[in-house]
XYZ file of C-alpha atoms in Angstrom:
521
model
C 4.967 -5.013 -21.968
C 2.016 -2.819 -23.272
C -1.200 -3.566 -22.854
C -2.161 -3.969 -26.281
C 0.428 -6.637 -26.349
C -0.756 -8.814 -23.283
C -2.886 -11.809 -24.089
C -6.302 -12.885 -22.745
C -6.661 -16.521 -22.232
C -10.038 -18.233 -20.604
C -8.356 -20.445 -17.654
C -9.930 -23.931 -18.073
C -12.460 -23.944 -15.093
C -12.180 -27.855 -14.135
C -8.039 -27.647 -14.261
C -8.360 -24.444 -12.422
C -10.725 -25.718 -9.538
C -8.416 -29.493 -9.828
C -5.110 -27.447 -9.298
C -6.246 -25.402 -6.101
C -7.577 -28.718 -4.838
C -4.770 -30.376 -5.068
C -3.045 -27.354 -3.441
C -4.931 -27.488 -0.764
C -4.625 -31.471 -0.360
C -0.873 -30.553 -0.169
C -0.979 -27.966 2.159
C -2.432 -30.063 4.516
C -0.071 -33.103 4.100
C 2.909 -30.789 4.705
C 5.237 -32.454 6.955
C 7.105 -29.288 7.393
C 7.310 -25.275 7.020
C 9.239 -25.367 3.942
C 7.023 -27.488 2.025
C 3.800 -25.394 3.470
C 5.782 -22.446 1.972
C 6.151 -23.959 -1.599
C 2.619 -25.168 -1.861
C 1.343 -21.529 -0.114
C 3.532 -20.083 -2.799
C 2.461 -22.171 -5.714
C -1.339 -20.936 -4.897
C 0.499 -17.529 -4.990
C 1.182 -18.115 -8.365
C -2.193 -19.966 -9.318
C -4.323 -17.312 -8.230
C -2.560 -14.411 -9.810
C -2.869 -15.967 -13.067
C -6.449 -16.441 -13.079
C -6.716 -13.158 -11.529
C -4.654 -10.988 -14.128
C -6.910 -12.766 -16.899
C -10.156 -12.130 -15.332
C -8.816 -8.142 -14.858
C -7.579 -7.955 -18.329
C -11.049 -8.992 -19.529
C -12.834 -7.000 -17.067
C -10.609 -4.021 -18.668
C -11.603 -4.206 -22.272
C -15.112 -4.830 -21.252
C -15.215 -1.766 -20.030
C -13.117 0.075 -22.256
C -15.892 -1.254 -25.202
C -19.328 -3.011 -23.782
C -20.268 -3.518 -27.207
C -17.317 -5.831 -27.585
C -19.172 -9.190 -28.036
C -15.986 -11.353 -27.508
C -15.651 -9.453 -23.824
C -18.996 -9.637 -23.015
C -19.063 -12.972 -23.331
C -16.427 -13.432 -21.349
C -17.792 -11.069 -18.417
C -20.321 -13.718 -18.509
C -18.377 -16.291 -17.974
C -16.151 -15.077 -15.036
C -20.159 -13.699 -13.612
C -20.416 -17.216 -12.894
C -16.740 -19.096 -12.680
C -15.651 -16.406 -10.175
C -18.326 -17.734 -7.420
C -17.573 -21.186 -8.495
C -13.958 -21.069 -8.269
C -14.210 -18.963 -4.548
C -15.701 -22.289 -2.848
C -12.502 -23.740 -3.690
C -10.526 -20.536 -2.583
C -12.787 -21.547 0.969
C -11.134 -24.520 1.445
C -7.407 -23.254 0.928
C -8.696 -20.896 3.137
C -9.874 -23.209 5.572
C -6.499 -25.169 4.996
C -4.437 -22.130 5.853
C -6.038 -21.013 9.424
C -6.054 -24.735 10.318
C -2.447 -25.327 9.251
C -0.066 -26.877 11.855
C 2.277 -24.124 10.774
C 0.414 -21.317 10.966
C 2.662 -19.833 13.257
C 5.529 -19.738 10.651
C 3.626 -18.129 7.960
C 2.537 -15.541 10.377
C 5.875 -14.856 11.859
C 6.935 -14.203 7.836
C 4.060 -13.034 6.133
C 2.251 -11.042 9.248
C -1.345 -12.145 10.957
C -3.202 -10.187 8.681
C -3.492 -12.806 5.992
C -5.116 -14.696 8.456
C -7.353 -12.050 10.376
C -8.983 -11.593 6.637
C -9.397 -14.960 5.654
C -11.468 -15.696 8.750
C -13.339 -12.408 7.691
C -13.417 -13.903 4.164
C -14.913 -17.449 5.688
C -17.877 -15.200 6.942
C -18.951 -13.919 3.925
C -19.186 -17.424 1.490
C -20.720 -20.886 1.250
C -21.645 -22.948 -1.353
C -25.491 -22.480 -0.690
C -24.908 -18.551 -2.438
C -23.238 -19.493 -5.266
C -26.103 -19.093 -7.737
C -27.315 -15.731 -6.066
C -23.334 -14.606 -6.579
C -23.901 -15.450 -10.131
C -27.022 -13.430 -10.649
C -25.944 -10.518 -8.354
C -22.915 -10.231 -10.957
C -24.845 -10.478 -13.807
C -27.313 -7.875 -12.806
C -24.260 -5.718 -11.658
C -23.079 -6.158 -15.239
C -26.931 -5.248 -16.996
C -26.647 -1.428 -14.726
C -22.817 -0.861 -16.254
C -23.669 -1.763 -19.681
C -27.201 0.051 -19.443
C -24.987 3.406 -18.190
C -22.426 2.794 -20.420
C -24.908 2.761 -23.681
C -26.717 6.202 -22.999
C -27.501 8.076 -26.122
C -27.937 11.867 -25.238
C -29.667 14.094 -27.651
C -28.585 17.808 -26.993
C -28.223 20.967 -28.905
C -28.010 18.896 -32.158
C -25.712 16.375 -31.053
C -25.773 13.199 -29.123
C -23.443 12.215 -26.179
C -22.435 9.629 -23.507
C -23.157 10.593 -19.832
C -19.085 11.762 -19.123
C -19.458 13.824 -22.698
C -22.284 15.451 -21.562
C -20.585 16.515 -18.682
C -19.226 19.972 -19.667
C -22.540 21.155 -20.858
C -23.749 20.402 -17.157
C -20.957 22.737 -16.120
C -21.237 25.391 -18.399
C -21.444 29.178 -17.406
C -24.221 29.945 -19.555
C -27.010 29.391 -17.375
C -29.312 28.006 -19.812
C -27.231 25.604 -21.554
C -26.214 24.415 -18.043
C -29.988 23.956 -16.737
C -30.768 22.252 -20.017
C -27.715 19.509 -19.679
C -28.955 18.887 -16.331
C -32.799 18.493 -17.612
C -31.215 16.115 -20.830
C -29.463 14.036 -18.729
C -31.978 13.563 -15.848
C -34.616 12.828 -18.708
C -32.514 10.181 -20.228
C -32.327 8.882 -16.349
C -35.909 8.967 -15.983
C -36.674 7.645 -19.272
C -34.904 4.246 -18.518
C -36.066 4.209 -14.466
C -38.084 1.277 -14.771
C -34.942 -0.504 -15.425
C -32.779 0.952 -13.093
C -35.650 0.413 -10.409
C -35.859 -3.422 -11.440
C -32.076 -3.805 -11.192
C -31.612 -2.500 -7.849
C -34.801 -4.013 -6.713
C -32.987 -7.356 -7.665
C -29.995 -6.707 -6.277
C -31.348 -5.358 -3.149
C -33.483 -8.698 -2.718
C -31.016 -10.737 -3.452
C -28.347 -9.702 -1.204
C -31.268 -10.089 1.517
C -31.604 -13.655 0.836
C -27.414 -13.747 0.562
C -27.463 -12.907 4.140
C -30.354 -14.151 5.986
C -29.191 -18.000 4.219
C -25.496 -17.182 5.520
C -27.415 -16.604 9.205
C -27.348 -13.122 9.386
C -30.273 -10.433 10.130
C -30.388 -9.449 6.317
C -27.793 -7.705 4.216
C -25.888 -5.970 6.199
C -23.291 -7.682 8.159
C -22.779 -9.837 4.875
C -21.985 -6.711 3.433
C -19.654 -5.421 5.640
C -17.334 -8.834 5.436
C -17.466 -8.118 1.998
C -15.964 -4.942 2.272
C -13.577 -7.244 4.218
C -13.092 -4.627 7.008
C -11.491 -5.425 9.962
C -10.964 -2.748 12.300
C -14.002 -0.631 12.028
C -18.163 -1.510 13.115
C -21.304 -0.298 11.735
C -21.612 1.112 15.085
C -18.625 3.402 14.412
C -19.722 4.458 11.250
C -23.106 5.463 12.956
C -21.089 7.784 15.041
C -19.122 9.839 12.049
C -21.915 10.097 10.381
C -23.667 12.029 13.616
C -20.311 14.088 13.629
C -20.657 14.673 9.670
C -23.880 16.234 10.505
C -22.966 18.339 13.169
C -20.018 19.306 12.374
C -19.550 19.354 8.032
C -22.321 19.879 7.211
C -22.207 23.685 8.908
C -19.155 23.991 6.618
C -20.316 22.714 3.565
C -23.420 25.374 3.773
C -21.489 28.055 3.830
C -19.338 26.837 1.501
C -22.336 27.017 -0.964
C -24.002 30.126 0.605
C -20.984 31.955 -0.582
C -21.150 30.031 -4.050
C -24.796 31.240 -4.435
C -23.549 35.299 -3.454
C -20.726 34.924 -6.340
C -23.935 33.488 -8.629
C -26.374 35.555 -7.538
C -28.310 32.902 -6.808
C -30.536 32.050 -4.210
C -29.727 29.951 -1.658
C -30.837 26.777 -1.923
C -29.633 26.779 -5.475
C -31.167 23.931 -7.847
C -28.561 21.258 -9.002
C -27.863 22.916 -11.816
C -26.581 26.007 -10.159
C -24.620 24.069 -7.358
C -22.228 22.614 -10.085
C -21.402 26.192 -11.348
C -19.105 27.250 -8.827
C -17.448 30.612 -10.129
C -19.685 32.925 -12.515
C -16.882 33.075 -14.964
C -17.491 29.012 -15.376
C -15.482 26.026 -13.528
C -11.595 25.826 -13.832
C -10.901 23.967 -16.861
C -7.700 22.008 -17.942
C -5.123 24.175 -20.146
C -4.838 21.947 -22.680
C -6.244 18.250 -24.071
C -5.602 14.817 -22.560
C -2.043 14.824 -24.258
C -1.359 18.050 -22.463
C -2.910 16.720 -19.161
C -0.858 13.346 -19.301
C 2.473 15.610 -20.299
C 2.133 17.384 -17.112
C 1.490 14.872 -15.202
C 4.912 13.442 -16.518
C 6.080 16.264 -15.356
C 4.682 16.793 -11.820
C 5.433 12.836 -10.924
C 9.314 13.108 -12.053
C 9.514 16.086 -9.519
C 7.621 14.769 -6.939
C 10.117 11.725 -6.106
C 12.108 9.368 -8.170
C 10.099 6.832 -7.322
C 6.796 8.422 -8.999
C 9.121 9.465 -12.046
C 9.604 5.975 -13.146
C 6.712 4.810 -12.012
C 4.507 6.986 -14.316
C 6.767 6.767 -17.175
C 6.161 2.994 -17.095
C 2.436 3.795 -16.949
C 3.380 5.938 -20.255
C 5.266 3.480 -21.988
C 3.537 0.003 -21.536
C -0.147 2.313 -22.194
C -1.514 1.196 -19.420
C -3.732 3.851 -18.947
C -7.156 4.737 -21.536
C -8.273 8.115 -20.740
C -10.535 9.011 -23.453
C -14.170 9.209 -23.501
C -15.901 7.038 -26.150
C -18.846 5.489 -27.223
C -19.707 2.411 -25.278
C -17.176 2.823 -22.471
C -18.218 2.227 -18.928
C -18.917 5.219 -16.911
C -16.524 6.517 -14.003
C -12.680 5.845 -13.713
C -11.040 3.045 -11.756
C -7.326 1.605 -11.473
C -6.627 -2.165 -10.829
C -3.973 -4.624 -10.802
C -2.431 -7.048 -13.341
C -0.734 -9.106 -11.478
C 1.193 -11.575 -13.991
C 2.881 -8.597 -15.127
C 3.415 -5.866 -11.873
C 1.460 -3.540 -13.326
C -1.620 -1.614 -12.469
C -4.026 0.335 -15.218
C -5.752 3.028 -14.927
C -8.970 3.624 -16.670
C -11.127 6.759 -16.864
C -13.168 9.475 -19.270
C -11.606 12.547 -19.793
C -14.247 14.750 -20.928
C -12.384 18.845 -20.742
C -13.276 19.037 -16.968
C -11.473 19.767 -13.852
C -11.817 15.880 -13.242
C -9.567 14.469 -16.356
C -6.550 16.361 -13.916
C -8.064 14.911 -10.719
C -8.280 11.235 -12.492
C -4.349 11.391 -13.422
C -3.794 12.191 -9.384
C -6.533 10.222 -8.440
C -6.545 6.950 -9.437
C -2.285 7.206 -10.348
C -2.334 7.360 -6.751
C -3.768 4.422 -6.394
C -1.377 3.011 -9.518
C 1.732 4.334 -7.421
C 0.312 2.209 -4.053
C 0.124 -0.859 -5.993
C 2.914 -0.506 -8.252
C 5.137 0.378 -4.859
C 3.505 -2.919 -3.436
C 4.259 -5.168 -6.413
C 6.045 -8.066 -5.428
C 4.221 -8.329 -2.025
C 3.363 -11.406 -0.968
C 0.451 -13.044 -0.045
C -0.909 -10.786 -3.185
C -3.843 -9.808 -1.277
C -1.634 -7.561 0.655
C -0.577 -5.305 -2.754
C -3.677 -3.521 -1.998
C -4.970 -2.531 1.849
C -8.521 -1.808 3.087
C -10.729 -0.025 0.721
C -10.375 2.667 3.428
C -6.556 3.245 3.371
C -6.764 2.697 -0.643
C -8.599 5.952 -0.867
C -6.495 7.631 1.470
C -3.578 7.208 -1.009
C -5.447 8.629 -4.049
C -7.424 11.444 -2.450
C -4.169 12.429 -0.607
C -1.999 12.211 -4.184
C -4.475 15.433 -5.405
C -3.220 17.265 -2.739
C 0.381 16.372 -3.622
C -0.022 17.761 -7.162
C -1.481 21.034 -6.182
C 1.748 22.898 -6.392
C 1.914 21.788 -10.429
C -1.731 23.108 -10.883
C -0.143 25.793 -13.108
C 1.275 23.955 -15.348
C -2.641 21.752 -15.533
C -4.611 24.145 -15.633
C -2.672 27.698 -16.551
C -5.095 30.741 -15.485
C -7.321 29.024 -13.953
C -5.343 27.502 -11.509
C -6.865 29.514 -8.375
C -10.097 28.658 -9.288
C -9.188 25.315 -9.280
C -6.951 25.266 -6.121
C -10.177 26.810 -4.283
C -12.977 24.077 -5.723
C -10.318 21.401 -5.342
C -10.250 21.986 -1.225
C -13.716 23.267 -0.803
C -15.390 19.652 -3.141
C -12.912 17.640 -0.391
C -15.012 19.039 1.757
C -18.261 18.850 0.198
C -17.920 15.831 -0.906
C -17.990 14.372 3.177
C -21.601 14.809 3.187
C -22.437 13.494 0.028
C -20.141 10.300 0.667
C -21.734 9.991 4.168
C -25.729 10.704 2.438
C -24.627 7.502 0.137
C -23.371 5.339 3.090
C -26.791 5.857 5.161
C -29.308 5.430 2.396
C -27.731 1.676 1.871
C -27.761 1.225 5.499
C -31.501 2.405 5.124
C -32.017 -0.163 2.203
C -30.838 -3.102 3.214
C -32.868 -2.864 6.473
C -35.711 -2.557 5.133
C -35.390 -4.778 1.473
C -39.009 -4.633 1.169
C -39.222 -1.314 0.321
C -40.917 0.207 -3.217
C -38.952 1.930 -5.703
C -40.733 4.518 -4.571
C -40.335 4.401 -0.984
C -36.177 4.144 -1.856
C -36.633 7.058 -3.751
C -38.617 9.488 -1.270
C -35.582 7.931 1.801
C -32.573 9.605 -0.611
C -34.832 12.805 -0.560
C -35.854 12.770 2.561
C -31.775 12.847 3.272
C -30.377 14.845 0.638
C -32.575 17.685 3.122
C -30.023 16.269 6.224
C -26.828 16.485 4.149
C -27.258 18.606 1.385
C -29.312 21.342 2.303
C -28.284 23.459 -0.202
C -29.564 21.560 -2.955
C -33.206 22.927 -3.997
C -36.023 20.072 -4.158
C -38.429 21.367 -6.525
C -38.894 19.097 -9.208
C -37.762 21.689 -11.820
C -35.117 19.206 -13.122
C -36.111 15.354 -13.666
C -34.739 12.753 -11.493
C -32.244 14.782 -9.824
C -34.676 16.949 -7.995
C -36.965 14.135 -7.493
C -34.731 12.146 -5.651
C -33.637 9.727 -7.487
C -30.017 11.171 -8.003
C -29.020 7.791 -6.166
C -29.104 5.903 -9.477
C -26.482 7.342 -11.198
C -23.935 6.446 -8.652
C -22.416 2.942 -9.449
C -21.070 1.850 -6.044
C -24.738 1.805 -4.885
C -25.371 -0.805 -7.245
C -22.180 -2.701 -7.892
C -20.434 -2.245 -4.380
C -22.825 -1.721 -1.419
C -21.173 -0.211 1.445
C -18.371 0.910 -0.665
C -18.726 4.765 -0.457
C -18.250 5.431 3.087
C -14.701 4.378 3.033
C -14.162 7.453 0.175
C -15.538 9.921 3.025
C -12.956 8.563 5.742
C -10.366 8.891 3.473
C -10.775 11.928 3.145
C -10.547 13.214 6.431
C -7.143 11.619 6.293
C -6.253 13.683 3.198
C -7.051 16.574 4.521
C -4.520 15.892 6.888
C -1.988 15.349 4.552
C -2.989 18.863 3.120
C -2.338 20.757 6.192
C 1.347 18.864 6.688
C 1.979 19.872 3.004
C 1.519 23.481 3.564
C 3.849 22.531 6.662
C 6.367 21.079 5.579
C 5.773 19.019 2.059
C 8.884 16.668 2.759
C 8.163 15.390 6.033
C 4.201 15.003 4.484
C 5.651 12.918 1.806
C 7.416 10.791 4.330
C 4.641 10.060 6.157
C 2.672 9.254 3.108
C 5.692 6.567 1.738
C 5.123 5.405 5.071
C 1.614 5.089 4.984
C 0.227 1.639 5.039
């Protein structure tokens, strides 16, 4: 079915919150594993329904903010969503108390239940108004974002339009993108400071009325990880230091020789890699999505149709337009198998990265379909990431056919941002560590921690004010997860790592990579 053709309907909150009651009422009385199983699958079913509407709202939200009709009903899942999850408690509850427990987990795997009792950590009914306001202040930073009005060189632009300016090999028209944008951040920094000052406060309270010390722990059930501390991210981000960080300087010392530059270069330079400008796409988003047609049926069968049903049902919106949400993402519609993929093409090297990117992530959920529990269609936030970032690598050997002569170029940024990007990714994790153990920090005091770190893992970017915002430090704003995901970003950077493992079996031996990455959980 194509999206277009998929209707939204609002669940009815008091039948919704009756029928997982009753549910759970009936997974208790169960007098035996096959009537456990029918209820357990009947909640299955529930849940994926009011999931896949709450997604395909989310979606065209997104797609449009100015869309009254979805706004309003963003609102309305801002506050059903942490009405409906002290409900999803109980079945919860229900579940890891069952007398048959054993039987589910000898079918369905102990996982289910390892994450529910990670789940049970991170609700109760005493945060269900500060879940409300968290999401609606969440929704007030996307739709702020998503409405910037750029004046430059005549025109006006979104933030992903203005994007190729920023890259441009003319250095002027680069250094004055840079200066646009960061004054249109700057300009609207009283709001972006209130927001996160919110949400940072707020998540505080979340935590220290669920017991905890703060944010923190709260955050990291959230994240719902299971097999990695805060103690252990402590330590890669020590090794990140030591040990990428090296790498990533030279990486850029050489960028600033091929510039003739000095080193540090200001922000504007750094995104200049090659004097000649950045490699650019070969042809326009038809082109882009063409090849990747292409480059999926020749990868495996299995990617073949899977893309092709990704063509054919449109379940992809690539193009960058007025009032769209910032950033890219791919998600899950349950009711119908399918995940979409949504993003901004805007002539970079990126619009090729998004069709790897995130159809990576389409191909891991698509491949995982029909699993049940449905919470097991889509791992850890960790191992999500790995399947994406490793998919770029996959398509590299097709980067003539994306990006025609400037395929080197693009080969050589596309390996040295993976490894770039590590200290970045790390910088983001330990400024929310920073923030959330100390909530009562200023604006200001936020601001001068992310510069105070960009000198620890990004010393090659020049602090001199000569650019607003970014040089200030107060680049932090402009990156979502911060606000709408805390804790998110770290899981990017160990994925990575993991990619670049698949990158060195490729050049290996590309079948027995692909193998392992089919295999891959």
């Amino acid at each position: 079915m194509k999206f277009s053709e998929m209707t939204y309907t609002r669940p009815d909150p008091a039948a919704s919150k009756q029928r997982l009651s009753a549910l759970t009422a009936e997974l208790k009385a169960a007098k035996s594993y096959e009537e456990a199983r029918r209820v357990f699958l009947s909640q299955q079913e529930l849940m994926s329904h009011i999931s896949t509407a709450a997604t395909l709202a989310s979606i065209r939200h997104s797609i449009d903010t100015r869309d009254k009709f979805y706004d309003g009903e963003e609102k309305f899942w801002n506050n059903f969503n942490p009405e409906l999850e002290e409900y999803n408690q109980a079945w919860k509850a229900a579940m890891l108390e069952s007398a048959f427990r054993a039987d589910f987990k000898k079918e369905y795997g102990d996982l289910m239940f390892v994450n529910a009792e990670i789940g049970r950590k991170a609700f109760s009914p005493a945060i269900v108004e500060e879940l409300k306001q968290e999401n609606q202040l969440v929704q007030d930073y996307q739709k702020l974002i998503a409405g910037a009005q750029i004046d430059f060189e005549g025109s006006t632009y979104t933030i992903s339009q203005l994007s190729p300016f920023k890259n441009s090999p003319d250095d002027a028209v680069r250094l004055a993108a840079w200066k646009a944008e960061g004054g249109w951040y700057k300009a609207h920094q009283p709001k972006l400071d209130e927001i996160y000052d919110k949400l940072v406060r707020l998540r505080d309270a979340m935590g220290r009325k669920l017991g905890y010390n703060g944010f923190t722990q709260l955050g990291y059930y959230r994240m719902g990880r299971n097999c990695y501390t805060k103690e252990d991210v402590e330590k890669f981000r020590a090794a990140v230091v030591k040990y990428v960080v090296p790498v990533a300087s030279s990486i850029y010392l050489e960028q600033a020789a091929r510039l003739g530059k000095s080193y540090p270069m200001n922000f504007a330079d750094n995104a200049l890699m090659f004097r000649s400008g950045n490699p650019r796409p070969a042809g326009d988003a038809d082109a882009i999505l063409k090849q990747g047609k292409k480059f999926y049926e020749e990868l495996s069968p299995e990617t073949g149709v899977f893309f092709n049903k990704m063509l054919d049902d449109q379940l992809m919106d690539v193009l960058s337009t007025p009032g769209k949400a910032g950033g890219g993402y791919c998600t899950s519609l349950g009711d119908y198998e399918m995940p979409f993929i949504f993003a901004n093409f805007n002539g970079t090297q990126h619009d090729v990265e998004v069709v790897t990117h995130e159809a990576g992530h389409a191909f891991e959920a698509w491949t995982n379909r029909k699993r049940i529990p449905i919470d097991y269609i889509w791992p850890s936030m960790e191992a999500c990431e790995v399947h994406s970032m490793s998919m770029e690598f996959f398509a590299e050997p097709w980067a003539d056919g994306f990006f025609g002569p400037d395929a080197k170029k693009f080969l050589y940024s596309h390996l040295s941002g993976a490894l770039t990007f590590i200290p970045y990714g790390t910088m983001v994790d330990h400024f929310q560590h920073i923030v959330y153990e100390k909530p009562e920090m200023t604006p200001a005091e936020r601001h001068a921690v992310w510069k105070e770190l960009l000198g620890v893992y990004m010393p090659w970017m020049k602090l001199d004010g000569e650019i607003p915002f970014y040089s200030e430090g107060m680049g932090w704003q402009r990156q979502h997860h911060i606000y709408s995901s805390p804790f998110y970003y770290i899981d990017y950077c160990l994925a990575q790592t993991v990619a670049l493992e698949f990158w060195a079996m490729i050049r290996k031996d590309v079948e027995n990579a692909w193998q392992h990455y089919m295999a891959y959980p």
